[in-house]
Amino acid sequence: MAEYMRSHMIADAQSGYCPGCLHALATRLVSDVIEELGQADNSLNVISVGCSALNILYWNGDFLSVAHGRAPAAATGVKRTNPERLVFAYQGDGDLAAIGLAEIMSAANRGENFTVIFANNQTYGMTGGQMAPTTLLGQKTTTTVYGRDAETTGYPMKMCELISTLEAPVFVARYALNSPKGIRDARAGIKKAFEYQLAGKGFTFVELLTNCPTNWKLSPLQTLEYMNTNTIPYFKPGVYKDKEAENV
Amino acid sequence: MRSMGERKLIVLVEINKRLCKDCGYCMHFCPKKILAESKERNSRGYFYPELTDPDACISCGICATVCPEGAIELPPKGED
Ligand SMILES: Cc1ncc(C[n+]2csc(CCOP(=O)(O)OP(=O)(O)O)c2C)c(N)n1
Ligand code: SF4
Ligand code: SF4
């Protein structure tokens, strides 16, 4: 039942996120799993740039705040020099799939032994809702005011699918945080990724489909429905790669 | 099998209204529909959920699972 208790990895205070923002839920899941694995004093949160970074306002563990998109490069350095540490990068989709595309692909391809938690809300939340590489076709943002058009801006980038084509990654999975089942599956996925890392197995990647009520201009509950009808059919949840399971 | 009477003894949902931001997720997903918005506001100005019928709670933990803020807890039995 510890599953239903607030972890001590986050301070006893409201988060800095907007009401209903699933970044807060993702942060809580990560904090729960770290505590459950007894890694509270051994974890290192490598923080990206964006609303994704707001978890530093109430994160009780160690963290390192790095330049936009560079979290996988910084995590590579700390993990190689502190191999016993549980190291994870927490990145948004602008940070990971736009400015940081080279860093994530290179770290994944090298099979670095850390975990990336990728919060995909299909927009640049912090800067006011611009298009991200993951923005859905037809989705209105401040830079695609008539809806994203593939003709001029290409197609939403599927990071799990891309990363799972690389040889080195050991675990690549996507979960949707808009239902109790999705949340509980995500928790189990994060746990598996951290366990693989602690066992020294290699690069693990967990994508969490999240929302941005403020910039999607929907109520929190409306965002969950929007995710059901728009996000999930395109970004399909599932385990894209699990090398350990293949070896069984 | 436990009787329904015994089961009710494990109802221990704790709502920390101070942490709530009134997103509505807990009230929406509660399978028994026994969480309702308060009339009062918390210190940050948000309405928060209140348990309307504690006896009907089945301790499923769904409200705790979906709360982004971790404002709802279900302490393990005997640890409140
Ligand atoms: C080098 C650099 N370029 C641009 C910015 C401006 N900037 C801050 S956050 C951000 C995008 C964040 O979007 P995302 O990673 O999707 O995170 P979210 O806010 O949605 O959680 C940008 C472009 C910056 N801080 N640094
Ligand atoms: S702007 Fe969007 S991503 Fe940022 S905290 Fe608010 S809801 Fe979350
Ligand atoms: S899910 Fe949490 S933050 Fe949202 S209304 Fe319920 S108690 Fe408040």
mmCIF file of C-alpha atoms and ligand atoms in Angstrom:
data_model
loop_
_atom_site.group_PDB
_atom_site.id
_atom_site.type_symbol
_atom_site.label_atom_id
_atom_site.label_comp_id
_atom_site.label_asym_id
_atom_site.label_seq_id
_atom_site.Cartn_x
_atom_site.Cartn_y
_atom_site.Cartn_z
ATOM 1 C CA MET A 1 0.000 0.000 0.000
ATOM 2 C CA ALA A 2 3.040 2.290 0.065
ATOM 3 C CA GLU A 3 1.934 2.882 -3.508
ATOM 4 C CA TYR A 4 -0.717 5.213 -2.132
ATOM 5 C CA MET A 5 1.561 7.293 0.110
ATOM 6 C CA ARG A 6 3.266 10.536 -0.878
ATOM 7 C CA SER A 7 7.003 9.989 -1.241
ATOM 8 C CA HIS A 8 9.513 11.868 0.901
ATOM 9 C CA MET A 9 11.488 12.615 -2.253
ATOM 10 C CA ILE A 10 9.149 15.560 -2.805
ATOM 11 C CA ALA A 11 8.669 18.303 -0.235
ATOM 12 C CA ASP A 12 5.419 18.687 1.661
ATOM 13 C CA ALA A 13 4.234 21.554 -0.539
ATOM 14 C CA GLN A 14 2.194 22.208 -3.665
ATOM 15 C CA SER A 15 4.143 21.726 -6.887
ATOM 16 C CA GLY A 16 4.969 24.647 -9.171
ATOM 17 C CA TYR A 17 2.825 23.154 -11.937
ATOM 18 C CA CYS A 18 -0.536 24.386 -13.207
ATOM 19 C CA PRO A 19 -3.617 22.547 -11.882
ATOM 20 C CA GLY A 20 -3.945 19.173 -13.606
ATOM 21 C CA CYS A 21 -0.485 19.299 -15.216
ATOM 22 C CA LEU A 22 0.728 15.727 -15.626
ATOM 23 C CA HIS A 23 4.346 16.815 -15.087
ATOM 24 C CA ALA A 24 3.379 16.811 -11.397
ATOM 25 C CA LEU A 25 2.029 13.277 -11.666
ATOM 26 C CA ALA A 26 5.139 12.108 -13.535
ATOM 27 C CA THR A 27 7.357 13.657 -10.862
ATOM 28 C CA ARG A 28 5.365 11.898 -8.165
ATOM 29 C CA LEU A 29 5.679 8.524 -9.929
ATOM 30 C CA VAL A 30 9.448 8.897 -10.296
ATOM 31 C CA SER A 31 9.789 9.938 -6.654
ATOM 32 C CA ASP A 32 7.644 6.982 -5.511
ATOM 33 C CA VAL A 33 9.733 4.459 -7.404
ATOM 34 C CA ILE A 34 13.043 5.895 -6.179
ATOM 35 C CA GLU A 35 11.847 5.642 -2.604
ATOM 36 C CA GLU A 36 10.460 2.146 -3.131
ATOM 37 C CA LEU A 37 13.829 1.005 -4.503
ATOM 38 C CA GLY A 38 15.609 2.499 -1.473
ATOM 39 C CA GLN A 39 17.530 4.911 -3.707
ATOM 40 C CA ALA A 40 16.481 8.218 -2.106
ATOM 41 C CA ASP A 41 20.029 9.115 -1.084
ATOM 42 C CA ASN A 42 21.632 7.613 -4.162
ATOM 43 C CA SER A 43 19.602 9.192 -6.965
ATOM 44 C CA LEU A 44 20.553 12.057 -9.242
ATOM 45 C CA ASN A 45 17.901 13.978 -11.160
ATOM 46 C CA VAL A 46 19.386 15.632 -14.259
ATOM 47 C CA ILE A 47 16.998 18.460 -14.998
ATOM 48 C CA SER A 48 16.235 19.843 -18.440
ATOM 49 C CA VAL A 49 14.892 23.261 -19.482
ATOM 50 C CA GLY A 50 11.150 23.872 -19.644
ATOM 51 C CA CYS A 51 8.240 23.326 -17.271
ATOM 52 C CA SER A 52 9.860 19.905 -17.016
ATOM 53 C CA ALA A 53 12.412 21.681 -14.783
ATOM 54 C CA LEU A 54 9.834 22.928 -12.289
ATOM 55 C CA ASN A 55 10.249 19.767 -10.233
ATOM 56 C CA ILE A 56 13.379 21.337 -8.717
ATOM 57 C CA LEU A 57 11.040 23.551 -6.683
ATOM 58 C CA TYR A 58 10.011 20.634 -4.470
ATOM 59 C CA TRP A 59 12.527 17.859 -5.233
ATOM 60 C CA ASN A 60 14.239 16.658 -2.060
ATOM 61 C CA GLY A 61 16.944 14.564 -3.729
ATOM 62 C CA ASP A 62 20.158 15.558 -5.491
ATOM 63 C CA PHE A 63 19.801 17.240 -8.855
ATOM 64 C CA LEU A 64 21.841 18.821 -11.579
ATOM 65 C CA SER A 65 20.344 21.537 -13.755
ATOM 66 C CA VAL A 66 21.849 21.660 -17.242
ATOM 67 C CA ALA A 67 21.604 23.552 -20.545
ATOM 68 C CA HIS A 68 18.609 23.091 -22.839
ATOM 69 C CA GLY A 69 18.628 19.662 -24.509
ATOM 70 C CA ARG A 70 21.928 18.605 -22.964
ATOM 71 C CA ALA A 71 20.645 16.403 -20.133
ATOM 72 C CA PRO A 72 21.698 13.103 -21.791
ATOM 73 C CA ALA A 73 25.236 14.453 -22.303
ATOM 74 C CA ALA A 74 25.479 15.668 -18.701
ATOM 75 C CA ALA A 75 23.964 12.417 -17.406
ATOM 76 C CA THR A 76 26.583 10.495 -19.388
ATOM 77 C CA GLY A 77 29.324 12.350 -17.544
ATOM 78 C CA VAL A 78 27.930 11.899 -14.049
ATOM 79 C CA LYS A 79 27.009 8.282 -14.574
ATOM 80 C CA ARG A 80 30.411 7.350 -15.998
ATOM 81 C CA THR A 81 32.160 8.990 -13.059
ATOM 82 C CA ASN A 82 29.633 7.745 -10.459
ATOM 83 C CA PRO A 83 28.568 4.357 -11.817
ATOM 84 C CA GLU A 84 26.839 3.355 -8.568
ATOM 85 C CA ARG A 85 24.431 6.309 -8.693
ATOM 86 C CA LEU A 86 20.863 5.989 -9.966
ATOM 87 C CA VAL A 87 20.981 8.682 -12.663
ATOM 88 C CA PHE A 88 18.018 9.848 -14.690
ATOM 89 C CA ALA A 89 17.310 12.750 -17.017
ATOM 90 C CA TYR A 90 13.812 14.245 -16.897
ATOM 91 C CA GLN A 91 13.109 15.948 -20.230
ATOM 92 C CA GLY A 92 10.218 17.579 -22.070
ATOM 93 C CA ASP A 93 9.576 17.065 -25.771
ATOM 94 C CA GLY A 94 10.950 20.448 -26.843
ATOM 95 C CA ASP A 95 14.078 19.800 -24.832
ATOM 96 C CA LEU A 96 14.534 16.195 -25.986
ATOM 97 C CA ALA A 97 13.151 16.052 -29.523
ATOM 98 C CA ALA A 98 14.084 19.540 -30.794
ATOM 99 C CA ILE A 99 17.160 21.279 -29.386
ATOM 100 C CA GLY A 100 18.458 18.082 -27.757
ATOM 101 C CA LEU A 101 17.867 15.578 -30.544
ATOM 102 C CA ALA A 102 21.567 14.907 -31.107
ATOM 103 C CA GLU A 103 22.249 14.321 -27.413
ATOM 104 C CA ILE A 104 19.418 11.852 -26.858
ATOM 105 C CA MET A 105 20.120 9.830 -30.003
ATOM 106 C CA SER A 106 23.853 9.703 -29.301
ATOM 107 C CA ALA A 107 23.491 8.702 -25.642
ATOM 108 C CA ALA A 108 20.939 6.028 -26.585
ATOM 109 C CA ASN A 109 23.174 4.775 -29.372
ATOM 110 C CA ARG A 110 26.150 4.544 -27.010
ATOM 111 C CA GLY A 111 23.995 2.550 -24.597
ATOM 112 C CA GLU A 112 24.836 4.764 -21.640
ATOM 113 C CA ASN A 113 23.707 3.156 -18.394
ATOM 114 C CA PHE A 114 21.182 5.757 -17.240
ATOM 115 C CA THR A 115 17.450 6.357 -17.645
ATOM 116 C CA VAL A 116 15.621 9.041 -19.585
ATOM 117 C CA ILE A 117 12.131 9.959 -18.459
ATOM 118 C CA PHE A 118 10.586 11.754 -21.418
ATOM 119 C CA ALA A 119 7.455 13.831 -20.700
ATOM 120 C CA ASN A 120 5.741 14.358 -24.043
ATOM 121 C CA ASN A 121 3.048 17.067 -23.863
ATOM 122 C CA GLN A 122 3.251 17.915 -27.587
ATOM 123 C CA THR A 123 4.113 21.559 -26.981
ATOM 124 C CA TYR A 124 6.639 23.986 -25.493
ATOM 125 C CA GLY A 125 4.781 24.588 -22.242
ATOM 126 C CA MET A 126 7.075 27.006 -20.491
ATOM 127 C CA THR A 127 7.528 29.449 -23.367
ATOM 128 C CA GLY A 128 3.815 29.807 -24.091
ATOM 129 C CA GLY A 129 2.721 26.877 -26.231
ATOM 130 C CA GLN A 130 4.768 26.852 -29.448
ATOM 131 C CA MET A 131 4.887 23.830 -31.772
ATOM 132 C CA ALA A 132 7.198 20.999 -30.702
ATOM 133 C CA PRO A 133 8.471 18.213 -33.015
ATOM 134 C CA THR A 134 5.808 16.037 -31.322
ATOM 135 C CA THR A 135 2.859 18.402 -31.925
ATOM 136 C CA LEU A 136 0.040 16.459 -33.593
ATOM 137 C CA LEU A 137 -1.105 17.200 -37.141
ATOM 138 C CA GLY A 138 -3.898 19.730 -36.981
ATOM 139 C CA GLN A 139 -3.004 20.772 -33.433
ATOM 140 C CA LYS A 140 -3.171 24.535 -32.930
ATOM 141 C CA THR A 141 -0.225 26.169 -31.197
ATOM 142 C CA THR A 142 1.054 29.750 -31.149
ATOM 143 C CA THR A 143 3.338 28.903 -34.094
ATOM 144 C CA THR A 144 0.819 26.731 -35.985
ATOM 145 C CA VAL A 145 -2.256 28.919 -35.595
ATOM 146 C CA TYR A 146 -4.253 27.044 -38.250
ATOM 147 C CA GLY A 147 -3.122 23.656 -36.935
ATOM 148 C CA ARG A 148 0.104 21.779 -37.695
ATOM 149 C CA ASP A 149 0.460 21.088 -41.409
ATOM 150 C CA ALA A 150 2.809 18.296 -42.533
ATOM 151 C CA GLU A 151 3.503 20.161 -45.765
ATOM 152 C CA THR A 152 5.467 22.885 -43.982
ATOM 153 C CA THR A 153 6.412 21.377 -40.595
ATOM 154 C CA GLY A 154 6.631 17.623 -41.159
ATOM 155 C CA TYR A 155 5.109 14.912 -39.016
ATOM 156 C CA PRO A 156 5.028 14.430 -35.226
ATOM 157 C CA MET A 157 8.221 12.638 -34.243
ATOM 158 C CA LYS A 158 7.859 9.252 -32.552
ATOM 159 C CA MET A 159 10.805 9.004 -30.190
ATOM 160 C CA CYS A 160 10.148 5.512 -28.783
ATOM 161 C CA GLU A 161 9.892 4.106 -32.284
ATOM 162 C CA LEU A 162 13.105 5.864 -33.354
ATOM 163 C CA ILE A 163 15.124 4.896 -30.285
ATOM 164 C CA SER A 164 13.978 1.289 -30.376
ATOM 165 C CA THR A 165 15.581 0.895 -33.811
ATOM 166 C CA LEU A 166 18.997 1.452 -32.222
ATOM 167 C CA GLU A 167 20.961 -1.601 -31.155
ATOM 168 C CA ALA A 168 22.081 -0.518 -27.676
ATOM 169 C CA PRO A 169 18.967 0.513 -25.669
ATOM 170 C CA VAL A 170 17.690 -2.237 -23.357
ATOM 171 C CA PHE A 171 14.258 -0.883 -22.432
ATOM 172 C CA VAL A 172 12.082 1.530 -24.439
ATOM 173 C CA ALA A 173 8.435 2.054 -23.505
ATOM 174 C CA ARG A 174 5.602 4.571 -23.711
ATOM 175 C CA TYR A 175 2.765 5.085 -21.221
ATOM 176 C CA ALA A 176 -0.183 7.488 -21.123
ATOM 177 C CA LEU A 177 -0.848 9.263 -17.833
ATOM 178 C CA ASN A 178 -4.515 10.014 -18.515
ATOM 179 C CA SER A 179 -6.076 7.003 -16.752
ATOM 180 C CA PRO A 180 -5.530 5.037 -13.537
ATOM 181 C CA LYS A 181 -4.375 2.034 -15.605
ATOM 182 C CA GLY A 182 -1.948 4.112 -17.646
ATOM 183 C CA ILE A 183 -0.526 5.656 -14.480
ATOM 184 C CA ARG A 184 -0.071 2.296 -12.757
ATOM 185 C CA ASP A 185 1.525 0.794 -15.885
ATOM 186 C CA ALA A 186 3.860 3.794 -16.084
ATOM 187 C CA ARG A 187 4.918 3.331 -12.483
ATOM 188 C CA ALA A 188 5.807 -0.302 -13.213
ATOM 189 C CA GLY A 189 7.686 0.763 -16.362
ATOM 190 C CA ILE A 190 9.749 3.374 -14.506
ATOM 191 C CA LYS A 191 10.542 0.783 -11.875
ATOM 192 C CA LYS A 192 11.710 -1.702 -14.477
ATOM 193 C CA ALA A 193 13.898 0.914 -16.169
ATOM 194 C CA PHE A 194 15.530 1.888 -12.852
ATOM 195 C CA GLU A 195 16.055 -1.763 -11.915
ATOM 196 C CA TYR A 196 17.762 -2.432 -15.252
ATOM 197 C CA GLN A 197 20.009 0.566 -14.686
ATOM 198 C CA LEU A 198 20.907 -0.535 -11.153
ATOM 199 C CA ALA A 199 21.778 -3.963 -12.573
ATOM 200 C CA GLY A 200 24.073 -2.245 -15.092
ATOM 201 C CA LYS A 201 22.144 -3.398 -18.143
ATOM 202 C CA GLY A 202 22.318 -0.193 -20.192
ATOM 203 C CA PHE A 203 20.215 2.617 -21.642
ATOM 204 C CA THR A 204 16.543 2.793 -20.621
ATOM 205 C CA PHE A 205 13.922 5.169 -22.039
ATOM 206 C CA VAL A 206 10.447 5.763 -20.628
ATOM 207 C CA GLU A 207 8.127 8.101 -22.503
ATOM 208 C CA LEU A 208 5.156 9.477 -20.587
ATOM 209 C CA LEU A 209 2.309 11.043 -22.558
ATOM 210 C CA THR A 210 1.386 14.151 -20.608
ATOM 211 C CA ASN A 211 -0.668 17.294 -21.137
ATOM 212 C CA CYS A 212 -0.530 21.065 -20.871
ATOM 213 C CA PRO A 213 -3.990 22.320 -19.860
ATOM 214 C CA THR A 214 -2.799 25.923 -19.923
ATOM 215 C CA ASN A 215 -1.462 25.994 -23.481
ATOM 216 C CA TRP A 216 -3.844 23.422 -24.937
ATOM 217 C CA LYS A 217 -6.499 25.810 -23.591
ATOM 218 C CA LEU A 218 -8.554 22.949 -22.157
ATOM 219 C CA SER A 219 -9.681 22.131 -18.625
ATOM 220 C CA PRO A 220 -7.637 19.390 -16.918
ATOM 221 C CA LEU A 221 -10.415 16.831 -17.459
ATOM 222 C CA GLN A 222 -10.818 17.874 -21.107
ATOM 223 C CA THR A 223 -7.098 17.235 -21.684
ATOM 224 C CA LEU A 224 -7.517 13.618 -20.555
ATOM 225 C CA GLU A 225 -10.294 13.104 -23.108
ATOM 226 C CA TYR A 226 -8.259 14.907 -25.786
ATOM 227 C CA MET A 227 -5.426 12.473 -25.116
ATOM 228 C CA ASN A 228 -7.787 9.512 -25.598
ATOM 229 C CA THR A 229 -9.084 10.744 -28.938
ATOM 230 C CA ASN A 230 -5.981 12.416 -30.387
ATOM 231 C CA THR A 231 -2.694 11.640 -28.647
ATOM 232 C CA ILE A 232 -2.949 7.932 -27.867
ATOM 233 C CA PRO A 233 -4.057 6.822 -31.370
ATOM 234 C CA TYR A 234 -0.883 8.419 -32.807
ATOM 235 C CA PHE A 235 1.604 7.856 -29.976
ATOM 236 C CA LYS A 236 0.684 4.272 -29.165
ATOM 237 C CA PRO A 237 1.510 3.167 -25.617
ATOM 238 C CA GLY A 238 3.451 -0.063 -25.247
ATOM 239 C CA VAL A 239 6.833 -1.649 -24.685
ATOM 240 C CA TYR A 240 8.882 -1.014 -27.831
ATOM 241 C CA LYS A 241 11.975 -2.836 -26.703
ATOM 242 C CA ASP A 242 12.858 -5.013 -23.722
ATOM 243 C CA LYS A 243 16.112 -6.860 -24.307
ATOM 244 C CA GLU A 244 15.800 -8.831 -21.073
ATOM 245 C CA ALA A 245 12.372 -10.159 -22.028
ATOM 246 C CA GLU A 246 13.776 -11.167 -25.427
ATOM 247 C CA ASN A 247 16.491 -13.168 -23.688
ATOM 248 C CA VAL A 248 14.091 -15.206 -21.567
ATOM 249 C CA MET B 1 -13.565 -13.954 2.623
ATOM 250 C CA ARG B 2 -14.056 -10.872 4.715
ATOM 251 C CA SER B 3 -17.539 -9.669 5.411
ATOM 252 C CA MET B 4 -18.575 -6.245 4.206
ATOM 253 C CA GLY B 5 -18.614 -5.108 7.825
ATOM 254 C CA GLU B 6 -14.937 -5.933 8.309
ATOM 255 C CA ARG B 7 -14.010 -4.365 4.988
ATOM 256 C CA LYS B 8 -15.293 -0.989 6.040
ATOM 257 C CA LEU B 9 -12.737 -0.927 8.837
ATOM 258 C CA ILE B 10 -9.912 -0.384 6.334
ATOM 259 C CA VAL B 11 -11.287 2.857 4.917
ATOM 260 C CA LEU B 12 -8.495 5.322 5.496
ATOM 261 C CA VAL B 13 -8.457 7.814 2.623
ATOM 262 C CA GLU B 14 -6.717 10.964 3.800
ATOM 263 C CA ILE B 15 -7.197 14.178 1.866
ATOM 264 C CA ASN B 16 -4.605 16.890 2.410
ATOM 265 C CA LYS B 17 -6.661 19.862 1.263
ATOM 266 C CA ARG B 18 -3.696 22.236 1.517
ATOM 267 C CA LEU B 19 -1.994 20.482 -1.442
ATOM 268 C CA CYS B 20 -5.043 20.360 -3.729
ATOM 269 C CA LYS B 21 -5.326 22.386 -6.951
ATOM 270 C CA ASP B 22 -8.861 21.314 -7.852
ATOM 271 C CA CYS B 23 -8.005 19.583 -11.130
ATOM 272 C CA GLY B 24 -10.989 17.289 -10.590
ATOM 273 C CA TYR B 25 -9.190 14.033 -11.467
ATOM 274 C CA CYS B 26 -9.952 12.260 -8.165
ATOM 275 C CA MET B 27 -13.634 13.171 -8.290
ATOM 276 C CA HIS B 28 -13.868 12.083 -11.939
ATOM 277 C CA PHE B 29 -12.210 8.691 -11.468
ATOM 278 C CA CYS B 30 -13.673 7.677 -8.076
ATOM 279 C CA PRO B 31 -15.637 4.527 -9.021
ATOM 280 C CA LYS B 32 -18.103 5.075 -6.163
ATOM 281 C CA LYS B 33 -18.591 8.780 -6.952
ATOM 282 C CA ILE B 34 -18.189 9.709 -3.298
ATOM 283 C CA LEU B 35 -15.709 12.574 -3.718
ATOM 284 C CA ALA B 36 -17.322 15.976 -4.153
ATOM 285 C CA GLU B 37 -15.966 19.507 -4.433
ATOM 286 C CA SER B 38 -15.864 21.451 -1.163
ATOM 287 C CA LYS B 39 -17.824 24.645 -0.552
ATOM 288 C CA GLU B 40 -14.860 26.269 1.217
ATOM 289 C CA ARG B 41 -11.563 27.189 -0.477
ATOM 290 C CA ASN B 42 -8.153 26.039 0.765
ATOM 291 C CA SER B 43 -5.370 28.484 1.690
ATOM 292 C CA ARG B 44 -4.389 28.832 -1.993
ATOM 293 C CA GLY B 45 -7.964 29.560 -3.074
ATOM 294 C CA TYR B 46 -8.798 26.173 -4.542
ATOM 295 C CA PHE B 47 -11.840 24.032 -3.820
ATOM 296 C CA TYR B 48 -10.851 20.512 -2.826
ATOM 297 C CA PRO B 49 -12.484 17.063 -2.655
ATOM 298 C CA GLU B 50 -14.445 15.872 0.334
ATOM 299 C CA LEU B 51 -15.503 12.298 1.046
ATOM 300 C CA THR B 52 -19.298 12.408 1.015
ATOM 301 C CA ASP B 53 -19.938 8.824 2.157
ATOM 302 C CA PRO B 54 -16.958 7.253 3.963
ATOM 303 C CA ASP B 55 -18.855 4.010 4.494
ATOM 304 C CA ALA B 56 -19.128 3.510 0.735
ATOM 305 C CA CYS B 57 -15.355 3.828 0.155
ATOM 306 C CA ILE B 58 -13.789 0.575 -1.056
ATOM 307 C CA SER B 59 -10.164 1.710 -0.549
ATOM 308 C CA CYS B 60 -9.353 1.171 -4.222
ATOM 309 C CA GLY B 61 -6.722 3.927 -4.125
ATOM 310 C CA ILE B 62 -7.681 5.327 -7.506
ATOM 311 C CA CYS B 63 -7.975 8.878 -6.133
ATOM 312 C CA ALA B 64 -4.443 8.584 -4.724
ATOM 313 C CA THR B 65 -3.173 7.139 -8.032
ATOM 314 C CA VAL B 66 -4.504 9.977 -10.184
ATOM 315 C CA CYS B 67 -3.735 12.971 -7.950
ATOM 316 C CA PRO B 68 -0.849 14.929 -9.529
ATOM 317 C CA GLU B 69 -0.115 16.697 -6.259
ATOM 318 C CA GLY B 70 -0.087 13.644 -4.010
ATOM 319 C CA ALA B 71 -2.821 15.279 -1.943
ATOM 320 C CA ILE B 72 -4.617 11.993 -1.291
ATOM 321 C CA GLU B 73 -3.087 9.112 0.615
ATOM 322 C CA LEU B 74 -4.218 5.690 1.688
ATOM 323 C CA PRO B 75 -1.985 4.768 4.623
ATOM 324 C CA PRO B 76 -1.214 1.093 5.077
ATOM 325 C CA LYS B 77 -3.471 -0.589 7.634
ATOM 326 C CA GLY B 78 -2.647 0.296 11.230
ATOM 327 C CA GLU B 79 -0.277 3.108 10.337
ATOM 328 C CA ASP B 80 -2.407 6.244 10.507
HETATM 329 C C1 LIG C 1 19.316 27.551 -25.612
HETATM 330 C C2 LIG C 1 17.901 27.879 -25.309
HETATM 331 N N1 LIG C 1 17.024 28.063 -26.309
HETATM 332 C C3 LIG C 1 15.723 28.347 -26.049
HETATM 333 C C4 LIG C 1 15.296 28.473 -24.749
HETATM 334 C C5 LIG C 1 13.831 28.802 -24.467
HETATM 335 N N2 LIG C 1 13.068 27.692 -23.981
HETATM 336 C C6 LIG C 1 12.852 27.518 -22.661
HETATM 337 S S1 LIG C 1 11.875 26.201 -22.326
HETATM 338 C C7 LIG C 1 11.720 25.852 -23.981
HETATM 339 C C8 LIG C 1 10.873 24.700 -24.483
HETATM 340 C C9 LIG C 1 10.463 23.732 -23.453
HETATM 341 O O1 LIG C 1 9.552 22.831 -23.994
HETATM 342 P P1 LIG C 1 9.469 21.340 -23.510
HETATM 343 O O2 LIG C 1 10.812 20.721 -23.483
HETATM 344 O O3 LIG C 1 8.445 20.666 -24.342
HETATM 345 O O4 LIG C 1 9.016 21.430 -21.988
HETATM 346 P P2 LIG C 1 7.632 21.835 -21.316
HETATM 347 O O5 LIG C 1 7.769 23.279 -20.946
HETATM 348 O O6 LIG C 1 6.530 21.581 -22.288
HETATM 349 O O7 LIG C 1 7.579 20.951 -20.136
HETATM 350 C C10 LIG C 1 12.431 26.762 -24.759
HETATM 351 C C11 LIG C 1 12.476 26.731 -26.237
HETATM 352 C C12 LIG C 1 16.235 28.280 -23.712
HETATM 353 N N3 LIG C 1 15.899 28.348 -22.434
HETATM 354 N N4 LIG C 1 17.534 27.995 -24.016
HETATM 355 S S1 SF4 C 2 2.333 25.593 -18.739
HETATM 356 FE FE1 SF4 C 2 1.709 23.522 -19.312
HETATM 357 S S2 SF4 C 2 3.527 22.183 -19.017
HETATM 358 FE FE2 SF4 C 2 3.840 24.138 -17.901
HETATM 359 S S3 SF4 C 2 3.144 23.737 -15.771
HETATM 360 FE FE3 SF4 C 2 1.433 24.663 -16.904
HETATM 361 S S4 SF4 C 2 0.249 22.942 -17.690
HETATM 362 FE FE4 SF4 C 2 2.283 22.151 -17.108
HETATM 363 S S1 SF4 C 3 -6.697 14.910 -7.891
HETATM 364 FE FE1 SF4 C 3 -5.558 15.926 -6.207
HETATM 365 S S2 SF4 C 3 -5.207 18.040 -6.909
HETATM 366 FE FE2 SF4 C 3 -6.811 17.159 -8.225
HETATM 367 S S3 SF4 C 3 -8.782 17.737 -7.208
HETATM 368 FE FE3 SF4 C 3 -8.230 15.712 -6.414
HETATM 369 S S4 SF4 C 3 -7.034 16.118 -4.515
HETATM 370 FE FE4 SF4 C 3 -7.122 18.032 -5.699
#
